[in-house]
Short mmCIF file of C-alpha atoms (C1' of nucleotides) in Angstrom, two decimals:
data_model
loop_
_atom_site.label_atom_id
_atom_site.label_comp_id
_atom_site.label_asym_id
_atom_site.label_seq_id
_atom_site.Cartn_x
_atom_site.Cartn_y
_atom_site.Cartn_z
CA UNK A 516 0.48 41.87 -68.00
CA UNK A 517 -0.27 44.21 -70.76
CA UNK A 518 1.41 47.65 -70.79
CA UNK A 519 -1.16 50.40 -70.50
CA UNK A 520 -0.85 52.76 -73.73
CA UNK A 521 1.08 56.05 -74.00
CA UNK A 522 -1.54 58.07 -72.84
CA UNK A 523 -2.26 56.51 -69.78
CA UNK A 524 1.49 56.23 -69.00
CA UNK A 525 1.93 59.73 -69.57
CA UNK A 526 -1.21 60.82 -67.04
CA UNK A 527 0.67 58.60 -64.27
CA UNK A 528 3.97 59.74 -64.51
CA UNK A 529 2.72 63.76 -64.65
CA UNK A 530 0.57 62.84 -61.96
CA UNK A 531 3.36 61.14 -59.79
CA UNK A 532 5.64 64.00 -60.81
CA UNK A 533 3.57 66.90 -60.51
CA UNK A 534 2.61 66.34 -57.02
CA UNK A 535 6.08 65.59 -56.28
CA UNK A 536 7.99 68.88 -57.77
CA UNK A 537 4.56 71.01 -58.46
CA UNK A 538 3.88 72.20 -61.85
CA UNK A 539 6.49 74.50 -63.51
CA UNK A 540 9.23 72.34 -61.86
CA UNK A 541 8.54 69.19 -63.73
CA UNK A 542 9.93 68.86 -67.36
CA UNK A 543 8.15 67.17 -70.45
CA UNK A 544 11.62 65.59 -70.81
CA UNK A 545 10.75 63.96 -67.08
CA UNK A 546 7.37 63.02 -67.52
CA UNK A 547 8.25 61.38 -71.06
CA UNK A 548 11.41 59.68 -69.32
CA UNK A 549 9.57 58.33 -66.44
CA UNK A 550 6.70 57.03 -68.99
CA UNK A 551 8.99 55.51 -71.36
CA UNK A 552 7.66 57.72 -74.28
CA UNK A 553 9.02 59.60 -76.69
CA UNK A 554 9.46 63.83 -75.43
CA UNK A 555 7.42 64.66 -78.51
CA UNK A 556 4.27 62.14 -77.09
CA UNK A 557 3.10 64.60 -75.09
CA UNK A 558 2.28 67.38 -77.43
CA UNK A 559 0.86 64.73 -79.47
CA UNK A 560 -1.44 63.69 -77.42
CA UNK A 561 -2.20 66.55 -75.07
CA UNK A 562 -1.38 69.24 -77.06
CA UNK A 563 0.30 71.53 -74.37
CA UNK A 564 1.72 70.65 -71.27
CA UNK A 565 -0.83 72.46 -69.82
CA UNK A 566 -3.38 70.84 -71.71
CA UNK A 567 -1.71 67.67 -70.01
CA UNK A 568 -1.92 69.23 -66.00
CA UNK A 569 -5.60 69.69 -67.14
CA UNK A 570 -6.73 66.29 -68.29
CA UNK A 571 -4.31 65.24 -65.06
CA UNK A 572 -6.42 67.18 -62.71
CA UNK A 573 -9.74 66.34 -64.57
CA UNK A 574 -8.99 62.39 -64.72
CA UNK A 575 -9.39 61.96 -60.86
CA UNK A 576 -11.15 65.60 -59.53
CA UNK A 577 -14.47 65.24 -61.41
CA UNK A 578 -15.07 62.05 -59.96
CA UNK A 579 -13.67 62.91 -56.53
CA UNK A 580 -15.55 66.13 -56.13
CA UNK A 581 -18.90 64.65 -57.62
CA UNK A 582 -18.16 62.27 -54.14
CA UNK A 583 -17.89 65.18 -52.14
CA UNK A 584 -21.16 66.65 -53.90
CA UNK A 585 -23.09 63.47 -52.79
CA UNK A 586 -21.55 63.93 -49.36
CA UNK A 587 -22.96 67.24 -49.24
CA UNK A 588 -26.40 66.47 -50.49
CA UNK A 589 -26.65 63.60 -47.66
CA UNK A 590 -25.82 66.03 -44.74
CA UNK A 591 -28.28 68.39 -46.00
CA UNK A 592 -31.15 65.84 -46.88
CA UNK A 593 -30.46 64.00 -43.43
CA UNK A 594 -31.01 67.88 -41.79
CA UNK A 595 -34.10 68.71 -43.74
CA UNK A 596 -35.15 65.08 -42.72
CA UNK A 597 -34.95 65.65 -39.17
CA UNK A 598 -36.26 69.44 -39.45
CA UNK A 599 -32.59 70.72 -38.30
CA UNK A 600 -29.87 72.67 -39.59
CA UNK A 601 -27.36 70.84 -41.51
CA UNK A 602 -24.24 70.18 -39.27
CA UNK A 603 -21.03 71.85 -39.85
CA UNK A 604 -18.31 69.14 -38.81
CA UNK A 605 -20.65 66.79 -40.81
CA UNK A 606 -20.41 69.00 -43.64
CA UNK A 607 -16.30 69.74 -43.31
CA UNK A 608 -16.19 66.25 -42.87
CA UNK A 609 -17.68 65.88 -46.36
CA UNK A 610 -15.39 68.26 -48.15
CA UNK A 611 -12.27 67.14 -46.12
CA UNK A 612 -12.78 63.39 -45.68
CA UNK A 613 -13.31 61.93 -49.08
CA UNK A 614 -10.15 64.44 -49.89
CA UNK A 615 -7.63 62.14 -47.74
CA UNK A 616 -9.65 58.59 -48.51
CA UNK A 617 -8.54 59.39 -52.16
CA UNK A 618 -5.25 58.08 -51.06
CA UNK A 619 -6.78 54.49 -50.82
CA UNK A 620 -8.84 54.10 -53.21
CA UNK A 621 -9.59 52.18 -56.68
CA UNK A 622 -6.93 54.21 -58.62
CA UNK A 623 -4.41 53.53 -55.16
CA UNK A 624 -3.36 56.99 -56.38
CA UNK A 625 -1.60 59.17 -53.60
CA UNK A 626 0.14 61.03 -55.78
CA UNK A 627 -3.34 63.25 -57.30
CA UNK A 628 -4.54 64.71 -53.50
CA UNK A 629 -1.10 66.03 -52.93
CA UNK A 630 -1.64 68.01 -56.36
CA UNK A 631 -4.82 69.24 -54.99
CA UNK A 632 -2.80 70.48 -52.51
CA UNK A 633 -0.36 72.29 -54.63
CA UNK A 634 -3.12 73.40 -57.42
CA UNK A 635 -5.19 75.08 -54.18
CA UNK A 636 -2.08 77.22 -52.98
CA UNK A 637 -0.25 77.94 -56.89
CA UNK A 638 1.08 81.11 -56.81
CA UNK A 639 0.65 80.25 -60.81
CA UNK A 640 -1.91 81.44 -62.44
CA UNK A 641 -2.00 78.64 -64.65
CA UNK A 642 -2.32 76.14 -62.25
CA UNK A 643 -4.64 77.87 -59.78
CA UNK A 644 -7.02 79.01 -62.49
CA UNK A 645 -7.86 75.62 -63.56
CA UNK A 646 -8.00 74.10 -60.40
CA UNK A 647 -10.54 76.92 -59.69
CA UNK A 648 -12.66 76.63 -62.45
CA UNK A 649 -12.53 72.84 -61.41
CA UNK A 650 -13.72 73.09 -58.48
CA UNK A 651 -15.65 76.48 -58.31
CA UNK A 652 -19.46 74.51 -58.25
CA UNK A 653 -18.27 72.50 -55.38
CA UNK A 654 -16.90 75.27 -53.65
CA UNK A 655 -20.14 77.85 -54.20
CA UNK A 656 -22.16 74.47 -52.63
CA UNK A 657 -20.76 73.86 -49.92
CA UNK A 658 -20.65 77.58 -49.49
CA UNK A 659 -24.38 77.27 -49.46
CA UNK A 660 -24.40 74.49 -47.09
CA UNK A 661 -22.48 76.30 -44.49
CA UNK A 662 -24.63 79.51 -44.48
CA UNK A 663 -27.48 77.00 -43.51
CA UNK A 664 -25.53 75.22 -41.05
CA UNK A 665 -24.56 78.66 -39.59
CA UNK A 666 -27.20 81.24 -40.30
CA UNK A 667 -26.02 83.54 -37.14
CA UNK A 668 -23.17 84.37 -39.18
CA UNK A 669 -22.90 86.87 -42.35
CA UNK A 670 -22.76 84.52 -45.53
CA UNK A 671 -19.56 86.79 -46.48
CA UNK A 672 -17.79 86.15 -43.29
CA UNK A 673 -18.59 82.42 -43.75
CA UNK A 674 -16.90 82.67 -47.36
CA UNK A 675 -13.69 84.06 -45.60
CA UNK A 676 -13.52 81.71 -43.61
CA UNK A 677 -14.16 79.11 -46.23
CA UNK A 678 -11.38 80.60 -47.83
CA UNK A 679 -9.10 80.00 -44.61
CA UNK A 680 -10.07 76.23 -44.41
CA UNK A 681 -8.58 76.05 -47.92
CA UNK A 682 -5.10 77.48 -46.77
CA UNK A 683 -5.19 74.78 -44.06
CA UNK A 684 -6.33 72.10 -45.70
CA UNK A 685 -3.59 72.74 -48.76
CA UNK A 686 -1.21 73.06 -46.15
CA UNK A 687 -1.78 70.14 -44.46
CA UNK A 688 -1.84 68.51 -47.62
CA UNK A 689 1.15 69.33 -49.21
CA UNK A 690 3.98 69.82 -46.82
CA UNK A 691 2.56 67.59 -43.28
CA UNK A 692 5.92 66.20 -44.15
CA UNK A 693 8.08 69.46 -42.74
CA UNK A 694 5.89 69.46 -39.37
CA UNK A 695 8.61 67.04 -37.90
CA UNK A 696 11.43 69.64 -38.80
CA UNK A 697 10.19 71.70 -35.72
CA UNK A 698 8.98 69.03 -33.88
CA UNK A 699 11.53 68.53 -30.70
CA UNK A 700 10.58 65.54 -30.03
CA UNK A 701 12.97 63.50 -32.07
CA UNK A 702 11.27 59.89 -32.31
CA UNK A 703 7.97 61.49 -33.13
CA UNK A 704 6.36 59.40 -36.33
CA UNK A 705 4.80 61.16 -38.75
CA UNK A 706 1.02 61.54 -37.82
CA UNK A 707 -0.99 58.71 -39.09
CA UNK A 708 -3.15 59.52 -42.11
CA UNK A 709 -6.58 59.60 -40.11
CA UNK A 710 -5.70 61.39 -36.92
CA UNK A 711 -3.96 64.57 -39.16
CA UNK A 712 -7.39 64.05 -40.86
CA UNK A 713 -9.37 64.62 -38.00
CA UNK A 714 -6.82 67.14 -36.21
CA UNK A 715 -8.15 69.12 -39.36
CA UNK A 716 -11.38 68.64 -39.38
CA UNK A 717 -11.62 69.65 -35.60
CA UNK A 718 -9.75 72.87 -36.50
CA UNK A 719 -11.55 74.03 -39.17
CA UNK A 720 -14.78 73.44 -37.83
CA UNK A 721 -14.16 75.56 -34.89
CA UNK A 722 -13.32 78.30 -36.79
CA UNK A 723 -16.06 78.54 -38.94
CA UNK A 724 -18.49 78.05 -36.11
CA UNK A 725 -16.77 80.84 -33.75
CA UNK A 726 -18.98 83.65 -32.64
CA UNK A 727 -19.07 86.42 -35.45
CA UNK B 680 16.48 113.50 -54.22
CA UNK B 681 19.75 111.34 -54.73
CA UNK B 682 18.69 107.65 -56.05
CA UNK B 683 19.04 104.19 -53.95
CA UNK B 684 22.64 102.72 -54.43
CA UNK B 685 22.29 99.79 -56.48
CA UNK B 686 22.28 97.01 -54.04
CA UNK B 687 19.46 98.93 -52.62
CA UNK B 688 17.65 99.25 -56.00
CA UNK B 689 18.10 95.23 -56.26
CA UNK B 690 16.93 94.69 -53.01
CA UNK B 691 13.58 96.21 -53.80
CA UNK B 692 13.41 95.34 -57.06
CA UNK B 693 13.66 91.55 -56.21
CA UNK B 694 11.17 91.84 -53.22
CA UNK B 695 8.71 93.40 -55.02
CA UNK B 696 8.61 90.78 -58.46
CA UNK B 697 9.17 87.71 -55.80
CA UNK B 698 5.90 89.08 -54.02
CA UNK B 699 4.14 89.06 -57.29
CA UNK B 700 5.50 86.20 -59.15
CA UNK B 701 7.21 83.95 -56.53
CA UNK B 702 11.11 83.64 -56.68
CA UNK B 703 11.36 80.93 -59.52
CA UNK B 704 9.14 82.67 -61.76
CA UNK B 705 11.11 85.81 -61.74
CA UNK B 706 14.16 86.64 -63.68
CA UNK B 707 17.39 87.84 -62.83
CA UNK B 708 16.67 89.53 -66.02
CA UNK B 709 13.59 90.96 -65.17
CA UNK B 710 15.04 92.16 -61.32
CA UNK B 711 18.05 93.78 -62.40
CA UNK B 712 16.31 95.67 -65.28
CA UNK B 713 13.60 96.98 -62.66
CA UNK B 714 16.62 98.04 -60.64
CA UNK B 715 17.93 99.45 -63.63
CA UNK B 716 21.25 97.74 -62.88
CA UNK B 717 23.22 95.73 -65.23
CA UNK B 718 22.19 91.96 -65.33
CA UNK B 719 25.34 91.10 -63.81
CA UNK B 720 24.90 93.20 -60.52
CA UNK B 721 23.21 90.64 -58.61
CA UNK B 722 26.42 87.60 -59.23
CA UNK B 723 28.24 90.67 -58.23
CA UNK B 724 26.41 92.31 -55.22
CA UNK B 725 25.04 89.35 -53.76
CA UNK B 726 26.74 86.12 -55.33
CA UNK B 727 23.20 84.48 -56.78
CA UNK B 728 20.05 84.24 -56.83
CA UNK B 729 19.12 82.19 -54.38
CA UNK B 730 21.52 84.76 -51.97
CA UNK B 731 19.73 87.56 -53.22
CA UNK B 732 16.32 85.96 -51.83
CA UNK B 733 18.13 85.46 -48.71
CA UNK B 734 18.99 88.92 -48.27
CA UNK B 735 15.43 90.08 -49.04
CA UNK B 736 13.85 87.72 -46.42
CA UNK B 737 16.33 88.80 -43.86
CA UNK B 738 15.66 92.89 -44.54
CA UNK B 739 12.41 92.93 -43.19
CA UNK B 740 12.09 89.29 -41.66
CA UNK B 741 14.67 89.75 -38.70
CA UNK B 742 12.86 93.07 -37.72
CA UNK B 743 9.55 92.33 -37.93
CA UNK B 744 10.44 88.69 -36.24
CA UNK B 745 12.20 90.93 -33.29
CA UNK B 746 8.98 92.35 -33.16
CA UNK B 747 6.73 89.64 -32.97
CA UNK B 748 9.46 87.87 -30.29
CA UNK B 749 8.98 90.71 -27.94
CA UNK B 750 5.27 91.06 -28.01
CA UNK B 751 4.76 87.20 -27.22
CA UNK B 752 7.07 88.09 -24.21
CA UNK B 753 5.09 90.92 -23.30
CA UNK B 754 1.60 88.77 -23.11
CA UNK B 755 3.76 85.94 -21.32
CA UNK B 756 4.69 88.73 -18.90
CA UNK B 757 1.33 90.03 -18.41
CA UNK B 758 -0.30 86.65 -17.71
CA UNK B 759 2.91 86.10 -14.94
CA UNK B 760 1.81 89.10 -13.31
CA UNK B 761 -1.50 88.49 -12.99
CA UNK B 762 -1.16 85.08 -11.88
CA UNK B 763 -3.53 83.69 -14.74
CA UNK B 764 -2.06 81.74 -18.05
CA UNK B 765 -1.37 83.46 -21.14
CA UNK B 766 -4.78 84.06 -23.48
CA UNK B 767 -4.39 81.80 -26.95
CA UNK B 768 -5.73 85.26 -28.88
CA UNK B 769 -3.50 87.44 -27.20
CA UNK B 770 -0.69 84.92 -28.67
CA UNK B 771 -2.31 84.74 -32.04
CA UNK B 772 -2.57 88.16 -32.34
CA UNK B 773 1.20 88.65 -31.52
CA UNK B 774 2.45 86.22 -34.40
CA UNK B 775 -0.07 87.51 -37.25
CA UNK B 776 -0.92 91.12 -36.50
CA UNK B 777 2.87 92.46 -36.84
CA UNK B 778 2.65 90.44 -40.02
CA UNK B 779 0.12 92.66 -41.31
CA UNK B 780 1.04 95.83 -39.84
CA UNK B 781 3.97 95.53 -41.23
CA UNK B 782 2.43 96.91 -44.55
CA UNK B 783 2.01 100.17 -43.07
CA UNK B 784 5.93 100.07 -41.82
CA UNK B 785 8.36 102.84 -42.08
CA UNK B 786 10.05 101.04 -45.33
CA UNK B 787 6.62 101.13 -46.77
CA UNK B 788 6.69 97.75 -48.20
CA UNK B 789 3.73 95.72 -49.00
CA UNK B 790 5.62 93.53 -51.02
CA UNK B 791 7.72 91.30 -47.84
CA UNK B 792 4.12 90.20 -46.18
CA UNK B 793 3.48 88.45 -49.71
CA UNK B 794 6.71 87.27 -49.78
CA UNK B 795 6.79 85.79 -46.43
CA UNK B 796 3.14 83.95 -47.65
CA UNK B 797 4.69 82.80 -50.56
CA UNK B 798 7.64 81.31 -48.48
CA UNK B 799 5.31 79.70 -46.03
CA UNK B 800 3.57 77.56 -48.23
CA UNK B 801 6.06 77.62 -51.13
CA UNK B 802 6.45 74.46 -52.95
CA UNK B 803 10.24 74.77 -53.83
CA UNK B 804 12.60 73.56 -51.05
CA UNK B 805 15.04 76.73 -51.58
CA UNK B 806 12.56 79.26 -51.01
CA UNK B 807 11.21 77.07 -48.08
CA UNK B 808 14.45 75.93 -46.15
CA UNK B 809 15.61 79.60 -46.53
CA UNK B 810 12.32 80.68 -44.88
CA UNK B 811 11.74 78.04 -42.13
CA UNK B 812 15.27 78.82 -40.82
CA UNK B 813 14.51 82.88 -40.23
CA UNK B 814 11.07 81.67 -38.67
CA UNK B 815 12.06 78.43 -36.78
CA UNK B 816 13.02 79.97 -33.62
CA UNK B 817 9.82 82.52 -32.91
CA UNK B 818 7.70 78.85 -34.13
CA UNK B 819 9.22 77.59 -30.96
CA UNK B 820 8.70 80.27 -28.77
CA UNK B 821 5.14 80.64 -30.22
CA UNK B 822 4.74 76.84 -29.67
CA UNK B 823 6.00 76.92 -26.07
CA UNK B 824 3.72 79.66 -25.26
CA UNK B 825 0.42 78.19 -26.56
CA UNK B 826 1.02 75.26 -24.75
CA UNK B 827 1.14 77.42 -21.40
CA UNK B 828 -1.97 78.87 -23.17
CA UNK B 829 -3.67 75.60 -24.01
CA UNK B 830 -2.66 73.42 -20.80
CA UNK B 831 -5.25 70.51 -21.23
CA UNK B 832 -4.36 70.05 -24.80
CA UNK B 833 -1.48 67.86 -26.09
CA UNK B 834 2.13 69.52 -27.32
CA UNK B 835 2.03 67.78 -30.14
CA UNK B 836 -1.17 68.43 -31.39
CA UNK B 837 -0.92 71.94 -30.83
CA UNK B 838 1.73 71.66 -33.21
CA UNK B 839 -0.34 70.07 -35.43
CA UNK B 840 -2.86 73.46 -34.98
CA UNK B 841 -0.15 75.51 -35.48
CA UNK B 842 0.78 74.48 -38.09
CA UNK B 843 -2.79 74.80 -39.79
CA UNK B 844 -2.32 78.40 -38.29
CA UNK B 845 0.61 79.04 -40.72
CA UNK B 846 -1.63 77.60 -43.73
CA UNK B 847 -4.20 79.58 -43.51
CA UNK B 848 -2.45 82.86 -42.65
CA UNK B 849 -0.23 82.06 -46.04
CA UNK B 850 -3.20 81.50 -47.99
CA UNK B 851 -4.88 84.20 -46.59
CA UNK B 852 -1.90 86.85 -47.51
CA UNK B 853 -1.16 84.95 -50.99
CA UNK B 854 -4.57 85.17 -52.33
CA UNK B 855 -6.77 87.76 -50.60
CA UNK B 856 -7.57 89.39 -54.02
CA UNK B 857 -8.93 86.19 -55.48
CA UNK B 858 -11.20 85.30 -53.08
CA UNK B 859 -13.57 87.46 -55.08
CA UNK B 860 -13.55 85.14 -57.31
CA UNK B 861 -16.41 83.15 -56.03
CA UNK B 862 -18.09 85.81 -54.70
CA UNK B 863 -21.96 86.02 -55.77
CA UNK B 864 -21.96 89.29 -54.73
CA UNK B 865 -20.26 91.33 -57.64
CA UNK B 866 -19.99 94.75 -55.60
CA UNK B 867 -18.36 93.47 -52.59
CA UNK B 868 -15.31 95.15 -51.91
CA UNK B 869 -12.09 94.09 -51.22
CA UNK B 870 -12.22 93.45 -47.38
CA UNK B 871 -10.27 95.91 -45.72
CA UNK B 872 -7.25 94.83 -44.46
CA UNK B 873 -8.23 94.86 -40.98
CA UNK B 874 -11.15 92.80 -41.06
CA UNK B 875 -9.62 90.09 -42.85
CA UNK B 876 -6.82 90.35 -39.99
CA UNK B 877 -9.51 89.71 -37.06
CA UNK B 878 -11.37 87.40 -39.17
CA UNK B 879 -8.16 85.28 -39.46
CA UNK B 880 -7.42 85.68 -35.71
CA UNK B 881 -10.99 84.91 -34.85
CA UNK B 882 -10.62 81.53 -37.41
CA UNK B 883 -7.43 80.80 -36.09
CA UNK B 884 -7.81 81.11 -32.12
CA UNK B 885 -11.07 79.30 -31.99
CA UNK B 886 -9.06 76.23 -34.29
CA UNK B 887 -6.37 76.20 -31.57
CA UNK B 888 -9.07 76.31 -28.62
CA UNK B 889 -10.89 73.84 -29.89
CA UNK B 890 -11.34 70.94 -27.14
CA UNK B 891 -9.66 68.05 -27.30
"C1'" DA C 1072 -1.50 42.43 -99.46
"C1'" DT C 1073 -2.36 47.12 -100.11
"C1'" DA C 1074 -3.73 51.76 -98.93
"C1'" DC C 1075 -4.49 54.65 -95.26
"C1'" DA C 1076 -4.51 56.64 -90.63
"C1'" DT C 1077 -2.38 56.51 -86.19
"C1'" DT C 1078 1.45 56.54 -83.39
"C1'" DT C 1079 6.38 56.75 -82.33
"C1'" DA C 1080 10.98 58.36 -83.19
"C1'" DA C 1081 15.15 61.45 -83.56
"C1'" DA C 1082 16.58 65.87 -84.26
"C1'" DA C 1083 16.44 70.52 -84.28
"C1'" DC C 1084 14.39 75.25 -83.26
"C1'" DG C 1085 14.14 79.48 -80.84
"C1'" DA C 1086 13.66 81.32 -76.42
"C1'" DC C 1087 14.93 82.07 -71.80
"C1'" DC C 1088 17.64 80.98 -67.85
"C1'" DG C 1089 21.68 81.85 -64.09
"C1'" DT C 1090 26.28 82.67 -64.29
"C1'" DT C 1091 30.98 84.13 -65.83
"C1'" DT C 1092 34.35 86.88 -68.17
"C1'" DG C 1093 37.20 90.72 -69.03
"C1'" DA C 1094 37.37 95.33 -70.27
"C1'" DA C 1095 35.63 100.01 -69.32
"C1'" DT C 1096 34.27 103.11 -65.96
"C1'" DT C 1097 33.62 105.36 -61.57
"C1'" DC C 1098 34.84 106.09 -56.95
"C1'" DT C 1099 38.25 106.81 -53.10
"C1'" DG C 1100 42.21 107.95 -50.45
"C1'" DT C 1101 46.48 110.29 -50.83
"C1'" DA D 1398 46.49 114.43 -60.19
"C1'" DC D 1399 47.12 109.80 -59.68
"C1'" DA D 1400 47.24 104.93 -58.26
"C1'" DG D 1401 44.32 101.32 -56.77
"C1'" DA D 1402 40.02 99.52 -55.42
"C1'" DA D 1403 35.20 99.09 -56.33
"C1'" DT D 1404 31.63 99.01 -59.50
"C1'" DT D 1405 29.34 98.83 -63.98
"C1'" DC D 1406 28.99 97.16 -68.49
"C1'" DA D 1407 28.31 94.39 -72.89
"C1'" DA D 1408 28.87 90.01 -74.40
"C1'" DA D 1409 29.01 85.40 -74.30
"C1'" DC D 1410 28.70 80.56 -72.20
"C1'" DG D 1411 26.52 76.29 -71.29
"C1'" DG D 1412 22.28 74.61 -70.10
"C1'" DT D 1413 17.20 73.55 -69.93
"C1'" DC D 1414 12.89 74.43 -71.52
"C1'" DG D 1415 8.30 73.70 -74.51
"C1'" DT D 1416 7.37 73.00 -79.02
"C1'" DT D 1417 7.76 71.73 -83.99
"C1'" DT D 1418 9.24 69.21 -87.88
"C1'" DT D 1419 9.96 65.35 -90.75
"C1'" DA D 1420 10.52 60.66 -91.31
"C1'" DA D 1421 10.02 55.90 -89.76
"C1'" DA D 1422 7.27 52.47 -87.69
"C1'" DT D 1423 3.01 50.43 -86.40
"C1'" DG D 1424 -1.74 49.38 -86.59
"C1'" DT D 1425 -6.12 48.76 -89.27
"C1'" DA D 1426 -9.74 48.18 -92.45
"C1'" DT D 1427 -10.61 46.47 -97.11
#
DNA sequence: ATACATTTAAAACGACCGTTTGAATTCTGT
DNA sequence: ACAGAATTCAAACGGTCGTTTTAAATGTAT
């Protein structure tokens, strides 16, 4: 078993760290220790570490949200199909779902949806702006979507709400770990993967469909 | 018009850079030359950082948490005497409405509110603990009461919503201002602060509704 | 094998951080 | 006015950070 090269070793380790300790919190000198390279590898071959958060996002979010893009396009082309208006769960379901599946898939990389998390709720500007500009098209389409799912409602209300689902979602994402510190129910397990997944889904989609 | 004393000074000082950078981005530095205090005030005054943040949270947090305490007693009351069980909005609007309000306080401050968002969603286990233990008990009261509120609906998942609740309302204070971002619609105004309240309650209560 | 480009390595740079020190200053009670 | 406590002050400490530099090592095409 080969050793991948520096690069790649560098990705996983920011990856693994970032989503554990968020951005700023994580040292070059960690990321470098944890990927057996030297501290200077990462200017090298990044440039920046922000340059490095950037190709860290961009390695696994293009492909992910192009998923969620296809999602999209099947809700609506199944509603246009059947002369309806595209459904709302279905189309939370398409934002949310493949979000959370990205834990088991082909990279078996947990570590990238719990930056996603982090990157949607940065109080840096750093971090939040590219995130944004990452996923700004997604965000403006299924934007679109909703107003046809929901055309009784004002397509600005629908954005705020949008906007909500976000907070959730980034919340759920990042810290579904600390719901158990409240719980009083001691021998609680942590919620299983697919039902906090679908707890979600139900909530948000209630929201954005409540009467204006 | 005599000036603040200087613990004062720090006080404000600190909430108001924590509200706009978060507590790890901002300088001791940075706070005591705001205050115009020596650097060393706050080791003096409060003993450290991390007990300065403690001391800004508690300021306005134990008030407006008093606050928020009594008026989920008051719609607990209300539903008692009139033999019915308590209304989920009613409840909703008791834990994030105060929140709000509180901009338009006596002290004046706009900063705590983005504090308190920051707090709620923050990243850094400091900031967090330090937070969760001011809010834990009104959580459980708030918990206790939507499940009077929400009878044919699980505890637990009603945790689950809650917690989604507390997402979203951190998101929403965090990063009002850059929801413009994606907006197509380059005149829109800042929502006023009281529509993005109701819309929030409206998103929220209808999550926590939601059947089963 | 030799010349060249790529990559790794160790060390240092300058900047900023939270905290501590110890002396100077201001306040307070008598 | 004066002693003693409380506060302010300038300076420094030890540490971590992202980045840069310069040299050594490694890979690669001829």
């Amino acid at each position: 078993m080969t050793q991948p090269d520096t690069k790649t070793r560098l990705l996983d380790a920011a990856e693994s760290l970032f989503s554990q300790q968020g951005f700023a919190s994580t040292s070059l000198r960690a990321i470098t220790s944890d990927a057996k390279a030297n501290l200077a590898a990462v200017n090298y071959h990044f440039g920046s570490k922000e340059t490095l958060l950037s190709a860290v996002l961009q390695r696994r979010l293009l492909p992910l949200n192009q998923q969620r893009s296809d999602r999209i396009d099947q809700v609506l082309s199944a509603a246009t199909a059947a002369g309806t208006t595209p459904d709302t769960e279905a189309l939370v379901r398409a934002f949310i779902e493949a979000n959370f599946a990205f834990r088991r898939d082909k990279y078996g990389s947990s570590a990238l949806i719990s930056i996603v998390g982090r990157s949607m709720i940065s109080a840096d500007p750093v971090v939040r702006d590219l995130f944004l500009a990452l996923i700004h098209p997604l965000i403006n389409q299924l934007h679109q979507a909703l107003c046809l799912a929901l055309p009784q409602l004002p397509t600005r209300l629908i954005f705020t709400r949008l906007f909500f689902t976000m907070g959730a979602m980034g919340h759920c994402i990042c810290f579904s770990g600390i719901a158990q510190i409240f719980k009083e129910d001691p021998d609680s397990n942590p919620e299983d993967n697919n039902v906090m997944t679908n707890n979600l889904i139900n909530f948000v989609t209630a929201g954005l469909e409540a009467p204006c």
